[in-house]
XYZ file of C-alpha atoms in Angstrom:
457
model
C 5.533 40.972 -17.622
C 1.945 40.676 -16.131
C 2.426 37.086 -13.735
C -1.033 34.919 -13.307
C -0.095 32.387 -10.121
C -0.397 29.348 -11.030
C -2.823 28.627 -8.273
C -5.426 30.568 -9.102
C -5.040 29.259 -12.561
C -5.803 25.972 -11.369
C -8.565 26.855 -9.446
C -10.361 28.939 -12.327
C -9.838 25.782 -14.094
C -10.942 23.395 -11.360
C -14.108 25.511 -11.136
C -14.709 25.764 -15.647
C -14.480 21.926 -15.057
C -16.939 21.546 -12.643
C -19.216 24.215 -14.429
C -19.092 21.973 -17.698
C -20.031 18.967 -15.905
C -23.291 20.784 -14.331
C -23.916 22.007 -17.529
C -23.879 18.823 -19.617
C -26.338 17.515 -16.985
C -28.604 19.771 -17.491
C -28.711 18.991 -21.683
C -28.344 15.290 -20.607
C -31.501 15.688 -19.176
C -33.181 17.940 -21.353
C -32.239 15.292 -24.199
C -33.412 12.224 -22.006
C -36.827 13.983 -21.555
C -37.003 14.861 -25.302
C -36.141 10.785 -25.640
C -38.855 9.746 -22.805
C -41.591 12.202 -24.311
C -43.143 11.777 -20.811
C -42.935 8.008 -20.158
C -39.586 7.789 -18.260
C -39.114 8.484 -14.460
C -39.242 11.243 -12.908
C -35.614 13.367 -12.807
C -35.510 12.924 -9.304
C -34.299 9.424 -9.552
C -31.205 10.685 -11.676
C -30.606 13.957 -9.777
C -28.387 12.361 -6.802
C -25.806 11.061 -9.815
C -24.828 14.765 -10.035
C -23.883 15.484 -7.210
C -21.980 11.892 -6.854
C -20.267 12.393 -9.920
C -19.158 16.006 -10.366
C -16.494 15.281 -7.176
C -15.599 11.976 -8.365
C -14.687 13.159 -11.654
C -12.604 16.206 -10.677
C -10.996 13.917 -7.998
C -9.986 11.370 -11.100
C -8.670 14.788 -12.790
C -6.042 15.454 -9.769
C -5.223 12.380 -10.014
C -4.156 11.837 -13.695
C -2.433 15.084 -13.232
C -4.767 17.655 -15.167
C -4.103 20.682 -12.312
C -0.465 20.373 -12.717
C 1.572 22.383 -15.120
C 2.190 21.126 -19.024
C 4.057 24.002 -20.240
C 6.250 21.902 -22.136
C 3.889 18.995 -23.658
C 1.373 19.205 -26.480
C -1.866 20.994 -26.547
C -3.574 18.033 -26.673
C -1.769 16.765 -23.175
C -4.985 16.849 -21.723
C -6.917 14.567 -23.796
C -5.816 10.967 -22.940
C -6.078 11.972 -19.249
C -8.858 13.483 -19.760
C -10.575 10.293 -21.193
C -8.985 8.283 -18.625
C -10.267 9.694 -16.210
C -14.202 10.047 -17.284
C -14.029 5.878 -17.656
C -12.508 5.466 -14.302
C -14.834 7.583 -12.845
C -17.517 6.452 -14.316
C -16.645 2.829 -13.405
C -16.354 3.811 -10.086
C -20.104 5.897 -10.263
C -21.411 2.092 -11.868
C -20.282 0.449 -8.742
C -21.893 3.700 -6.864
C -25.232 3.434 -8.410
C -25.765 0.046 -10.511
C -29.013 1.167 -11.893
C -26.919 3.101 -14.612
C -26.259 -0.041 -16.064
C -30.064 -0.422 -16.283
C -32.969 1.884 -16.699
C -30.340 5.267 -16.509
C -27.889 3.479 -18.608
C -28.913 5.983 -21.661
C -28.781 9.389 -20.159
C -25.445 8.588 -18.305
C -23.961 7.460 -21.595
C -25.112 10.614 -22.976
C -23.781 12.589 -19.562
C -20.475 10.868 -19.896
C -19.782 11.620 -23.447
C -21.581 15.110 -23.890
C -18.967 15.890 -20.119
C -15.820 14.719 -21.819
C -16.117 15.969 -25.484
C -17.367 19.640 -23.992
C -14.579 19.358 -21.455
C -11.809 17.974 -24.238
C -12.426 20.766 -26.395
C -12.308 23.838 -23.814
C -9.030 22.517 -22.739
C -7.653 22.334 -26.381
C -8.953 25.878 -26.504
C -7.759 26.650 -23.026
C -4.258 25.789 -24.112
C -3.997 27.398 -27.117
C -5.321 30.744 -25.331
C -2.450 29.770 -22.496
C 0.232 29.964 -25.694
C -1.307 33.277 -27.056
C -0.862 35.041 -23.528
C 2.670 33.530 -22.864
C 3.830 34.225 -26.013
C 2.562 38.438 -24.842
C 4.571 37.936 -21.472
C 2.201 36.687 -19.371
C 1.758 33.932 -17.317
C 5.192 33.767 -17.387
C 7.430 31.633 -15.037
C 11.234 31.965 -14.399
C 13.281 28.655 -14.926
C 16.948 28.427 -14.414
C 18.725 25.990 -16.704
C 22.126 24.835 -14.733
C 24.740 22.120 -16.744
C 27.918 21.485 -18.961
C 28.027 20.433 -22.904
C 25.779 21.110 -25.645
C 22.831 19.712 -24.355
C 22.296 22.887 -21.662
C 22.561 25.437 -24.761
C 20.423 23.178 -26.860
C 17.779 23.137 -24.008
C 17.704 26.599 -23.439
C 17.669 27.480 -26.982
C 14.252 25.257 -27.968
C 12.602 26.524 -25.082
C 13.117 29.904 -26.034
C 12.282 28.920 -29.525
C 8.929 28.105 -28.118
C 8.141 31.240 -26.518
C 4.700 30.073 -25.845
C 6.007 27.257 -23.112
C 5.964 30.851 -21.152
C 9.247 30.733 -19.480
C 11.960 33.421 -19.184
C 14.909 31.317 -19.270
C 18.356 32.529 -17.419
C 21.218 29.918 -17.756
C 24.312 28.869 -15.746
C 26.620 26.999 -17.667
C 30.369 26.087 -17.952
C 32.624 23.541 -20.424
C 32.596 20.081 -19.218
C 36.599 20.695 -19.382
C 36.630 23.493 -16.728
C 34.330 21.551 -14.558
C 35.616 19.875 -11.042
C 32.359 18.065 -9.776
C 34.068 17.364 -6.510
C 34.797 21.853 -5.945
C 32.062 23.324 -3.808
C 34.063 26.792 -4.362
C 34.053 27.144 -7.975
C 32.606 29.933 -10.326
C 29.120 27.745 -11.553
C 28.841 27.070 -7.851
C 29.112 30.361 -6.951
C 27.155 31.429 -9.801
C 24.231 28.921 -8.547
C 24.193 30.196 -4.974
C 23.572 33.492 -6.168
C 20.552 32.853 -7.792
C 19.112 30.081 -5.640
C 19.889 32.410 -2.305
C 18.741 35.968 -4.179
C 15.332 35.526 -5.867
C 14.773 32.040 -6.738
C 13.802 30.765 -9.768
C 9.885 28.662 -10.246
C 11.762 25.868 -11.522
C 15.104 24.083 -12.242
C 16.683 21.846 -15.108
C 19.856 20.512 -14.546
C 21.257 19.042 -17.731
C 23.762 16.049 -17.311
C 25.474 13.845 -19.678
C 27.869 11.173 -18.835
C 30.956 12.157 -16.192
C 28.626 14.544 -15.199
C 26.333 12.556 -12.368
C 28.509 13.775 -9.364
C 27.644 17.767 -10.439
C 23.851 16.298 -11.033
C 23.640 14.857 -7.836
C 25.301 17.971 -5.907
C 22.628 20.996 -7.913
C 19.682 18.483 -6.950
C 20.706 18.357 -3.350
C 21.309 22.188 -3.111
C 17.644 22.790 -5.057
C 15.747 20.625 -2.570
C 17.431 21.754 0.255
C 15.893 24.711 -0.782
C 12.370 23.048 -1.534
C 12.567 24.378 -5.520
C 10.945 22.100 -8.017
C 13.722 20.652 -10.018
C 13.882 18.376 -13.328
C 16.978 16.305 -15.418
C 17.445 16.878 -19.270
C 18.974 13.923 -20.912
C 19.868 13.448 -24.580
C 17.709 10.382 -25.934
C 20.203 7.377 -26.373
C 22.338 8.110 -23.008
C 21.365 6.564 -19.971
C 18.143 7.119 -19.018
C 16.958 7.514 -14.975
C 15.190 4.390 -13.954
C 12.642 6.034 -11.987
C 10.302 9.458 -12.174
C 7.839 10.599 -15.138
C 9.798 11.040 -18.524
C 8.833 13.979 -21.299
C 10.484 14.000 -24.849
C 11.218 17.765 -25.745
C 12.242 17.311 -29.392
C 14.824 14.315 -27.674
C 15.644 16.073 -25.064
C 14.632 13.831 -22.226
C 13.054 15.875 -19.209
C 12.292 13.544 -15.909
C 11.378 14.568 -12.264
C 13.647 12.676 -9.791
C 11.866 12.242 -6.840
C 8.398 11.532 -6.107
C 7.237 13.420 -3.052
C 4.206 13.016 -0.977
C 2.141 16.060 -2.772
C 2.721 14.144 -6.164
C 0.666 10.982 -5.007
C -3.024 9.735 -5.483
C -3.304 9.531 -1.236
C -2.214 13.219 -1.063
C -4.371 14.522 -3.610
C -7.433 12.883 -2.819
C -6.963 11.836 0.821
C -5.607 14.517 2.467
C -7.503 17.271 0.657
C -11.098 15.505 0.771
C -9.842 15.352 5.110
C -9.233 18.675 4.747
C -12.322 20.199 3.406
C -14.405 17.735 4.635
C -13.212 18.164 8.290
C -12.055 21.651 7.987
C -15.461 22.822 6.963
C -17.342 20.608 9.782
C -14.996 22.025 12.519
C -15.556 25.715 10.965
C -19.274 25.064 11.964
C -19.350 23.524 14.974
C -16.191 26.078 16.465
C -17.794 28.989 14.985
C -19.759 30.616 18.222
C -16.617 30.088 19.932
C -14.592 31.977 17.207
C -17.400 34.627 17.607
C -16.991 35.059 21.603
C -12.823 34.951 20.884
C -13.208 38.076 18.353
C -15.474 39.879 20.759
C -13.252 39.346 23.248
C -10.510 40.471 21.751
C -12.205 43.875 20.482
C -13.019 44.314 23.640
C -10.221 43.545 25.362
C -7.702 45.765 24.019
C -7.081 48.020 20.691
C -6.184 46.570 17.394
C -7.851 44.438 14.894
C -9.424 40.980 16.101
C -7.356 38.864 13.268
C -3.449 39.068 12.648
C -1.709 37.902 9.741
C 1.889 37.300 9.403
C 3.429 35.609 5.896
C 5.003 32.139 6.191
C 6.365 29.629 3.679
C 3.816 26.846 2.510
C 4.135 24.249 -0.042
C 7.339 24.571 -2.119
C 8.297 27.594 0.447
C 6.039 29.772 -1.570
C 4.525 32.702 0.711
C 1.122 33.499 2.013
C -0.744 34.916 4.848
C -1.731 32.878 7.179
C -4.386 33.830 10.076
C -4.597 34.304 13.694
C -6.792 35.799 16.809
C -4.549 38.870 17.886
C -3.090 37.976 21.152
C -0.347 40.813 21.724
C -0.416 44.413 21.326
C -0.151 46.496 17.953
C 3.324 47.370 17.114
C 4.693 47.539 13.520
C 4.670 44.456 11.570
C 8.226 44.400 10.637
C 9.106 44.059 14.321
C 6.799 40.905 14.888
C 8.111 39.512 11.658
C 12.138 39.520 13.237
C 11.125 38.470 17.260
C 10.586 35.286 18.942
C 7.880 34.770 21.050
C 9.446 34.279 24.425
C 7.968 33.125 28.077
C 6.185 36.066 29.808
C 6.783 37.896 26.471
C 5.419 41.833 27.385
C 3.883 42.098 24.102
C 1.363 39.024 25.207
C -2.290 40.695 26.559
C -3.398 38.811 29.045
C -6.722 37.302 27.006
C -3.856 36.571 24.340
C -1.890 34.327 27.060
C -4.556 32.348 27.653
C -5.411 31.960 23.969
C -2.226 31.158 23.083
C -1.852 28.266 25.930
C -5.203 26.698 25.054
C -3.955 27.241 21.199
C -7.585 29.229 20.704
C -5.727 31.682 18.650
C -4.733 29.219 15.815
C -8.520 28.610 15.053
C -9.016 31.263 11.847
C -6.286 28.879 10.423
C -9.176 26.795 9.816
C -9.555 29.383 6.657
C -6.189 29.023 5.354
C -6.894 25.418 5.382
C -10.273 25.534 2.820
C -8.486 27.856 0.725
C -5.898 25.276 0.079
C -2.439 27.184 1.695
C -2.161 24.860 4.248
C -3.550 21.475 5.743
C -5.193 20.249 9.276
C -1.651 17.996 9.879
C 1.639 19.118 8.393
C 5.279 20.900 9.604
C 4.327 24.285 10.899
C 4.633 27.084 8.552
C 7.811 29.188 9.453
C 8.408 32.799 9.276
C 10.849 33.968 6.321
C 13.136 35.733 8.192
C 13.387 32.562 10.459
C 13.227 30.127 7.688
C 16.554 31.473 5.811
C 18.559 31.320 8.966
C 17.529 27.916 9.544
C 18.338 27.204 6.083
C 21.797 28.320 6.391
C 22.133 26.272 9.752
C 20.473 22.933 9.335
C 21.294 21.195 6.374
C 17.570 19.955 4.669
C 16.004 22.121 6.704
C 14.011 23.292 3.401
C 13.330 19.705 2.372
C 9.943 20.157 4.988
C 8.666 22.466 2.774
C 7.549 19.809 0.286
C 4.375 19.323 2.342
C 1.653 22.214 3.239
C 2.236 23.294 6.560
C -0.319 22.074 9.089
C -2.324 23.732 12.089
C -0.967 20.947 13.829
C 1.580 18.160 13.313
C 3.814 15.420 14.363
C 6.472 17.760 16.348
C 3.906 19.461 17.846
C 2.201 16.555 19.486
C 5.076 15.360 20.449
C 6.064 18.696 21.976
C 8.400 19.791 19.926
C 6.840 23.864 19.320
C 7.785 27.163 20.882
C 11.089 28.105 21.796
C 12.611 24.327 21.641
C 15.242 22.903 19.559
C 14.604 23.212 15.821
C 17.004 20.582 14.684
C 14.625 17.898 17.036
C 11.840 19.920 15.497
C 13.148 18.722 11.938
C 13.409 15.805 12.475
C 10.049 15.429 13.024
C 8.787 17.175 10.649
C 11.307 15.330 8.093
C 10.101 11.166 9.704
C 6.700 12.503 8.889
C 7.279 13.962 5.041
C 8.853 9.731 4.744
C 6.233 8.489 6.504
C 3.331 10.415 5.445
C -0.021 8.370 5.455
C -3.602 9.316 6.465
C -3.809 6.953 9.076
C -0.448 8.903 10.339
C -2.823 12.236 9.995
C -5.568 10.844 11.700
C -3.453 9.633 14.625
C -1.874 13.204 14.860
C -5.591 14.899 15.219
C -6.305 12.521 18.136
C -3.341 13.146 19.509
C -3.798 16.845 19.345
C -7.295 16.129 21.286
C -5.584 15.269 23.751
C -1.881 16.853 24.045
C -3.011 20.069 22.225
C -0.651 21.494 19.857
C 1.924 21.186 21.880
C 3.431 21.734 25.426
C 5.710 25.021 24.888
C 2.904 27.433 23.912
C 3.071 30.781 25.685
């Protein structure tokens, strides 16, 4: 089984998208010239709608969900929002630039529609092409199917059907008859540890049908305790959920419970357009004092000038994030397992003072443009670290349904370092309920002014 991330699926997608739209520009304009034989203005006065409405298009794409998986809808998923979100957009590029209700009013129409029809039919393709390779084994994701009755065989048994959904399906399931919803020590819970604890699955589906809710309710807390996407199955004709998206699979009812923060039009849009836009601004205005950091540290001592350690981001999925070296080389393992600890030995001197003035979180700024984590957030943990606090703090995974964050609302408040990490939770958890940008903005001014926090060392 050959895995392609899902990620850096999005992004090659993300960047066809944006490709298309530069492309049917280019024959928009070739066409409009063909139509002006001379006589119409010069291309100049078109050429800022490009730039204006490649972003706003893709932006209108995150936000009627085109980056996020559709293994289990049609091929044709994409279409609708696809449509729907050219004719917001380009309402939104009217109000922009009124003129292309005027004398541009023909080459955008012809922009517009050449964009969408291009872009509808490469995603058709796109999908069918997804189904060939998963189908093959690849791009392949594991999903755990947990529940009682028919429905959780029935479930599993369609989705296999359908090998080109691309899932390798493992189930856990017991008769309704030999189920006690109130026993936390039972074999299915047992069962469900193992997995969730060993190497968890991509994704969840509990099944439920009625007398079941109290087992339901129990396998969702465990899954986001442990920050693992997680959907309900219904059969069509019992009681539906009242809230979260629904998806018919052959009337099998599919619906994500909970809405978090990353699944909202602020998040998308907001925080990511804050994130590039003043991630990339601070990248060149801090970069010739990055420069003088890294020659410092080469000449300061031996060892590379970066360090990179794995922590959990967004759904406590790994990744490496980036750091100016501040202590001496010793095996990476070791650093992995240790706290950092007042007058810690391993600390150079240069690193001490980095690491008090927070200097050495700058080449974070990088892990923040390529997406793993954001300016504000809960600060990425260490694995090691992060099970043990799982096992200790109940919901101590729920923070992991934001990106971690160079800085964020524990840290500000002082709350970093060798302090308590339930107080650090809760933090981290009154921001993930509270989350707003005019939250993130007041965290970056108050990072101006506190720093990252007062327990650095």
């Amino acid at each position: 089984m050959w895995p392609l991330p899902t990620r850096s699926l999005n992004s090659l997608i993300v960047v066809m998208d944006s490709a298309v739209i530069f492309l049917a520009y280019v024959m928009s304009a070739v066409i409009q010239r063909q139509r002006d034989m001379g006589g119409g203005g010069p291309e100049s006065d078109r050429f800022h709608l490009l730039f204006t409405a490649l972003p706003v298009w893709v932006a209108f794409f995150f936000v009627f969900r085109l980056y996020r998986s559709r293994r289990l809808q049609s091929v044709f998923a994409d279409c609708f929002s696809l449509l729907a979100g050219f004719l917001f957009g380009a309402v939104l590029l009217v109000g922009i630039f009124p003129s292309l209700l005027g004398q541009h009013l023909s080459f955008f129409a012809t922009f517009t529609l050449l964009s969408w029809v291009t872009l509808t039919m490469l995603r058709i393709q796109m999908r069918f092409f997804l189904r060939w390779l998963r189908r093959r084994g690849i791009n392949q994701k594991r999903l755990l199917i947990v529940g009682s009755g028919s429905i959780t065989r029935e479930l599993a048994d369609r989705i296999q059907h359908n090998s080109f959904f691309g899932y390798t399906v493992e189930m856990i399931t017991e008769p309704r008859s030999a189920i006690d919803p109130t026993a936390t020590n039972g074999l299915l819970w047992q069962e469900v540890s193992r997995e969730l604890e060993g190497r968890p699955p991509d994704e969840v589906i509990i099944t439920s049908e009625p007398g079941n809710e109290v087992l339901a309710q129990r396998l969702l807390a465990a899954c986001e305790s442990r920050a693992i996407p997680v959907r309900i199955a219904f059969k069509t004709g019992h009681r539906e959920p009242r809230s979260g998206r629904l998806q018919n699979l052959d009337g099998i009812l599919i619906s994500n419970p909970w809405t978090y923060p990353s699944d909202r039009l602020g998040y998308l849009l907001g925080k990511r357009t804050l994130d590039l836009l003043l991630g990339a601004l601070l990248l060149v205005v801090l970069s010739p004092v990055m420069l003088l950091i890294a020659l410092a540290v080469k000449l300061s001592s031996t060892g590379p000038v970066l360090f990179r350690q794995q922590r959990l981001g967004l759904n406590g999925r790994r990744f490496w994030m980036y750091k100016f070296r501040t202590m001496t080389c010793q095996p990476e393992a070791l650093g992995d397992l240790l706290w950092t600890t007042p007058q810690d030995p391993r600390v150079t001197r240069l690193g001490r003072f980095l690491r008090r003035n927070n200097l050495d979180e700058l080449p974070q700024l990088f892990n923040v443009l390529q997406g793993d984590m954001s300016l504000v957030g809960p600060r990425p943990e260490r694995p090691y670290f992060a099970r043990i606090f799982q096992q200790q703090i109940p919901g101590y995974m729920a923070r992991h349904y934001l990106k971690g964050g160079i800085t964020g609302w524990a840290q500000v408040n002082g709350w970093r370092g060798d302090t308590s990490i339930p107080k650090r939770l809760e933090f981290d958890l009154y921001y993930l309920r509270n989350w707003r940008l005019t939250l993130d903005f007041k965290i970056l001014w108050l990072t101006l002014f506190r720093g990252f926090g007062r327990n650095a060392y």
